[in-house]
Coordinates of C-alpha atoms (C1' of nucleotides) in Angstrom, one line a residue:
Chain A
X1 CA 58.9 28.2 118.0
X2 CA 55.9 29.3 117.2
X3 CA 54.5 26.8 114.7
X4 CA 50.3 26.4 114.4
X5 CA 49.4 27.6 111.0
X6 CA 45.8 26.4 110.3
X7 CA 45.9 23.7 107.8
X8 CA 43.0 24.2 105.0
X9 CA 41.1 21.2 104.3
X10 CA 37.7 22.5 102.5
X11 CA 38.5 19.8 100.4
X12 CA 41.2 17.2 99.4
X13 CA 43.2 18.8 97.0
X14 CA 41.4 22.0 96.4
X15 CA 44.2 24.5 94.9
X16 CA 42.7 27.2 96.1
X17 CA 43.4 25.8 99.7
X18 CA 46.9 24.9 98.5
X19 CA 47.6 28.4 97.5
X20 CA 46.1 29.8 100.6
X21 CA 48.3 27.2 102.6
X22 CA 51.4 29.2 101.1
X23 CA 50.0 32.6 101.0
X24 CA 47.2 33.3 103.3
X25 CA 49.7 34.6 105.9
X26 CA 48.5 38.3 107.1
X27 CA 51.2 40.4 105.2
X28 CA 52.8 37.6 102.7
X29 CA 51.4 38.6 99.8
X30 CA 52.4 42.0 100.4
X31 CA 56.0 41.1 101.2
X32 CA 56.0 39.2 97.7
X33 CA 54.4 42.2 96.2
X34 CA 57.2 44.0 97.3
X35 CA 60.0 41.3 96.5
X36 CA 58.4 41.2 92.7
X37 CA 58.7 45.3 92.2
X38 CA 61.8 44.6 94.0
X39 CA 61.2 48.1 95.7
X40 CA 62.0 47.0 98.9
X41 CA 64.2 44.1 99.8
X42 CA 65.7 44.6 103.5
X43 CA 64.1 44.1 106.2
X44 CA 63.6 47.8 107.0
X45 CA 62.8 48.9 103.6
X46 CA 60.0 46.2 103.8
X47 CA 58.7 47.6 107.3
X48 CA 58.8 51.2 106.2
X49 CA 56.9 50.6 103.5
X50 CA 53.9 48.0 105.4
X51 CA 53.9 50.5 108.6
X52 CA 51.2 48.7 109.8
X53 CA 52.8 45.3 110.4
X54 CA 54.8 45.4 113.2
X55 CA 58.5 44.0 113.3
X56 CA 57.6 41.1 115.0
X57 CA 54.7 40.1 112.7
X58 CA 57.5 41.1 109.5
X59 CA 60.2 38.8 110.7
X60 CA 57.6 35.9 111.3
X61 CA 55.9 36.0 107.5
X62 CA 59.4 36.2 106.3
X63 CA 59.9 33.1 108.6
X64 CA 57.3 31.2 107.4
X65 CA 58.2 31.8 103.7
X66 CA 61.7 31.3 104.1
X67 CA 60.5 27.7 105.8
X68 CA 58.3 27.3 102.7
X69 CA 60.8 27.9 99.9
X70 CA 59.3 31.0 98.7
X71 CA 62.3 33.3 99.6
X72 CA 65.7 33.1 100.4
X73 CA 67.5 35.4 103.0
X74 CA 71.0 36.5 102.5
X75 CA 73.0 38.0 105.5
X76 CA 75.7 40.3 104.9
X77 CA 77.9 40.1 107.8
X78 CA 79.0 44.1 108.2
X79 CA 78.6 46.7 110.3
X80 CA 76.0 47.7 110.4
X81 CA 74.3 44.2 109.5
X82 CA 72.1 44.1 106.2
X83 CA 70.1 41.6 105.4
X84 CA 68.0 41.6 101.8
X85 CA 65.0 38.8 100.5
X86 CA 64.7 37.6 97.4
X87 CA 62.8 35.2 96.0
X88 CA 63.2 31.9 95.2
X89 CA 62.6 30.0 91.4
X90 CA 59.6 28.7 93.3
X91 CA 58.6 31.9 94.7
X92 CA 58.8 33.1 91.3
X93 CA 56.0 31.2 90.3
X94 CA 53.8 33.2 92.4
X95 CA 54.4 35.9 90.6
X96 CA 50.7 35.7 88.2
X97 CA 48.9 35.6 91.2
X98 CA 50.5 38.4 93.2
X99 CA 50.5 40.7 89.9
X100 CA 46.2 39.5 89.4
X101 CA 46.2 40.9 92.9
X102 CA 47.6 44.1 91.9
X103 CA 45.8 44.3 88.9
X104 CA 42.4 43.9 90.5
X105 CA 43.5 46.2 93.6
X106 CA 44.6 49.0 91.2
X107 CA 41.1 48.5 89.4
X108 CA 39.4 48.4 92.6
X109 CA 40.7 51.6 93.9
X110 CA 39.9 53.4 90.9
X111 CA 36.1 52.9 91.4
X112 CA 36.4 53.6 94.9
X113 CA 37.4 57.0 94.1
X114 CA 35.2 57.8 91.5
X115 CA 32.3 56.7 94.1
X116 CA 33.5 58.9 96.3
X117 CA 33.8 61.4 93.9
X118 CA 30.3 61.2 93.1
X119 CA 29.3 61.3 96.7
X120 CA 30.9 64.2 97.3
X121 CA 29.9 66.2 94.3
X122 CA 26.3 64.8 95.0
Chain B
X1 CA 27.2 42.3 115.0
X2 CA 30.5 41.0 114.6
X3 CA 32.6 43.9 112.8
X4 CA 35.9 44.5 113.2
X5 CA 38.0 43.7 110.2
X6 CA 41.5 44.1 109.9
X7 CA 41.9 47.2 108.2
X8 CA 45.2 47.1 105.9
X9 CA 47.6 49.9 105.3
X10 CA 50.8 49.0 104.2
X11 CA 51.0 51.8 102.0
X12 CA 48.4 54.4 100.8
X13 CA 46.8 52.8 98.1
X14 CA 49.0 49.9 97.8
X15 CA 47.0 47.9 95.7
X16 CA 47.3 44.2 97.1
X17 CA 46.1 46.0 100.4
X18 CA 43.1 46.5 98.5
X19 CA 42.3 43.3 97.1
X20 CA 43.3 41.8 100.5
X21 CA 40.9 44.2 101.8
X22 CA 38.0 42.1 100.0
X23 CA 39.4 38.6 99.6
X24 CA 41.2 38.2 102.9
X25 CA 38.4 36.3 104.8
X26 CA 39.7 33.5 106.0
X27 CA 37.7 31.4 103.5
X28 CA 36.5 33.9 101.2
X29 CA 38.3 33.1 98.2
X30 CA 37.4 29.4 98.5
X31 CA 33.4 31.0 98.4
X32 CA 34.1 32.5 95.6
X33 CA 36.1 29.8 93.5
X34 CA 33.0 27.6 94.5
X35 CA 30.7 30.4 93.4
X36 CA 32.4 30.7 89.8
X37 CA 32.8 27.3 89.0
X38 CA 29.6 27.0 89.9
X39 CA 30.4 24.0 91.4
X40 CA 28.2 25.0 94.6
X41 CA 25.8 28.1 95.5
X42 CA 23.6 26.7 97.9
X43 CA 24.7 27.5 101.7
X44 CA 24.6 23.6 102.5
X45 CA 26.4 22.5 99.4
X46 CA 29.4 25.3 100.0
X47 CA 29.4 24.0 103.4
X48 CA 29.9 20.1 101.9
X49 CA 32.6 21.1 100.1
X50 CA 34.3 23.3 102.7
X51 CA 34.5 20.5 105.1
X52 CA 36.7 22.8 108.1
X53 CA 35.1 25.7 107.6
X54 CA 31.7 25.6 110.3
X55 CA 28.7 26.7 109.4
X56 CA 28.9 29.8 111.5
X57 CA 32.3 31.2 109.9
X58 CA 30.3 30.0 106.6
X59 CA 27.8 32.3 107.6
X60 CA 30.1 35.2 108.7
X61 CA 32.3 35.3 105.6
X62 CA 29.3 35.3 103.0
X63 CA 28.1 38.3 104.7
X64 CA 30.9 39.9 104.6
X65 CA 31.4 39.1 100.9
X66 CA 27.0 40.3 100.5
X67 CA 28.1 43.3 102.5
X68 CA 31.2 44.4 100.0
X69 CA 28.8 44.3 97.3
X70 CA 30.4 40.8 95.8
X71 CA 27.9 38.8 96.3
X72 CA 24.2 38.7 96.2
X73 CA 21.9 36.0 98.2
X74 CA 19.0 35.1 96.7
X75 CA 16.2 33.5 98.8
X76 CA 13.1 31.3 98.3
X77 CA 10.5 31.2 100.4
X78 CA 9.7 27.7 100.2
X79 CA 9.4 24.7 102.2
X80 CA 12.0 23.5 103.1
X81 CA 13.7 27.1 102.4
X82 CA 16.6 27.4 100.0
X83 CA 19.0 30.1 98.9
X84 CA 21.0 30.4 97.0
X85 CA 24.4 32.5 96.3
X86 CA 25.6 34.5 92.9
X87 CA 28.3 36.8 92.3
X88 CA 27.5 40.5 91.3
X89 CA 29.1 42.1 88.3
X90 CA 31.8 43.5 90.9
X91 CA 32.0 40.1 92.1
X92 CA 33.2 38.9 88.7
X93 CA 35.9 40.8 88.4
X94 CA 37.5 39.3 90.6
X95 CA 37.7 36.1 88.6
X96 CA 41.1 36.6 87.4
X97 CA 42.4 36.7 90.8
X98 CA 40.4 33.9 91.5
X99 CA 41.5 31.4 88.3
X100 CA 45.4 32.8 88.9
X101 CA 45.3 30.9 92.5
X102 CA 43.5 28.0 91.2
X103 CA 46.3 27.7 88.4
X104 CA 49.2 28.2 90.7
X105 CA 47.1 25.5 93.3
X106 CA 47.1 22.8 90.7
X107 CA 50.7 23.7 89.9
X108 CA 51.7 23.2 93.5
X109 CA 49.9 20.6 93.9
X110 CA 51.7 19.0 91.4
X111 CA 54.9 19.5 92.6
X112 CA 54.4 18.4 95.5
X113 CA 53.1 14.7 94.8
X114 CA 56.4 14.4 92.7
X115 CA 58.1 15.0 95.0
X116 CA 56.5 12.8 97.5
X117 CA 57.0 10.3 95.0
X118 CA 60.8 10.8 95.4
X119 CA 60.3 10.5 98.9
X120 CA 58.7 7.4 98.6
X121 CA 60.4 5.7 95.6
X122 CA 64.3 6.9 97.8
Chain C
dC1 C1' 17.3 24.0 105.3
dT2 C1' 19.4 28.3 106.5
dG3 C1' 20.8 30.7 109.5
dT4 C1' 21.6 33.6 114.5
dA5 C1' 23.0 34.1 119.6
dT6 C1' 25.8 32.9 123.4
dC7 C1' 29.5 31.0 125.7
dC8 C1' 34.1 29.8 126.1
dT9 C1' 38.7 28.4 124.5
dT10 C1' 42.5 29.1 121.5
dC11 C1' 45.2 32.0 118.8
dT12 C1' 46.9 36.5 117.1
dA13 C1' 49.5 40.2 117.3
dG14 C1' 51.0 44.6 119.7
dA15 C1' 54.2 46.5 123.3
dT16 C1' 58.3 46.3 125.4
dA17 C1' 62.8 44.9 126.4
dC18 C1' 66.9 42.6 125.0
dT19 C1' 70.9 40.4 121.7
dG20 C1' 74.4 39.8 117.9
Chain D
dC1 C1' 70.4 47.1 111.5
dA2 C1' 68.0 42.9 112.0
dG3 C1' 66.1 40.5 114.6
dT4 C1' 64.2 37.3 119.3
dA5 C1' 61.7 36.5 123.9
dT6 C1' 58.1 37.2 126.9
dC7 C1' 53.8 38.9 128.4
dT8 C1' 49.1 40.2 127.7
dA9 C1' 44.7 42.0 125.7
dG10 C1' 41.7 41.3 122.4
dA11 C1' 40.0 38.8 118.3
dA12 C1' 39.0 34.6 116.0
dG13 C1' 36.6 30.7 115.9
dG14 C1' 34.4 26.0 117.6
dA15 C1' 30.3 23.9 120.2
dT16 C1' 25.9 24.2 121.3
dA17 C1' 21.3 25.7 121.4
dC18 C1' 17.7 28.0 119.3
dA19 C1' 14.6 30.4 115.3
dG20 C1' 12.1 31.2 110.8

DNA sequence: CTGTATCCTTCTAGATACTG
DNA sequence: CAGTATCTAGAAGGATACAG
């Protein structure tokens, strides 16, 4: 079992350390992105689309927020075996944050390009 | 020079990459919740209220955050020497981001002391 | 006060092989 | 397909000492 998440403590009751404590995990906040835009909800689909995150590191942030109540697995048993997350009600509640995130990210790229834009045409 | 940050790629362009990309510092959104709250933007009072993050990581993650163009330091040669921290136009934009996890912090935060209080009161 | 440099331990996370 | 177990290299991060 590999259980040593580092606790936040900048200070008692902080929410930003709260939400970190939930959602600081490498990848989770990309899983959840994906789980929101429902896009991707087996664990394959999730790991084609995050190619950088290995199975192993996948099936341990899905761990850690299954164990935290933010999703919920369900198991199909067939052959072949599927497997899809879904959020829970609490997870749900995530949901402002994660969309901020993509709000800001969709801003932020935009910029980038037109930077490099620049750059290039300079 | 310590530089090797995890570089994200989920997707091309996946837009929580991005943001994660910026904000992912171990303690860099707590910085910057401090920062816009205004609460603390001198380096010993972010470290007073940041109780488990050491000075050195302090120092490392603001920067990174002065590198990324999110923050600017402002220093004063005086005796004994102060500086102090401010957020950069780009810097501010990321306040929605920012106010969305201290929202959903105070919200978990609540639910969580009532239900200790179940706990407690069972 | 506000940092930086170095050393050293702990943790993270990829590679690989295996299971239901 | 959907994972788990083990092993290991490399990165993160604390402690300490020092500098402007």
């Amino acid at each position: 079992m590999e259980r040593n998440r580092h606790i936040y403590n900048c200070q008692e009751g902080c929410p930003i350390e709260s939400t970190l404590q939930i959602i600081s995990g490498k990848w989770k906040s990309v899983i959840l992105y994906h789980l929101i835009k429902q896009d991707a909800t087996h664990f394959g689909e999730l790991s084609r689309q995050m190619k950088d995150c290995s199975r192993r590191m996948l099936a341990l942030q899905l761990k850690e927020l299954e164990d935290d109540g933010v999703i919920v697995k369900h198991q199909y048993p067939v052959i072949p075996p599927k497997t899809d997350y879904e959020l829970t009600d609490f997870g749900q509640t995530l949901t402002p944050v994660i969309l901020a995130m993509e709000k800001w990210g969709n801003y932020y790229n935009k910029v980038s390009a037109e930077k490099n834009d620049l750059t290039i045409n300079a």
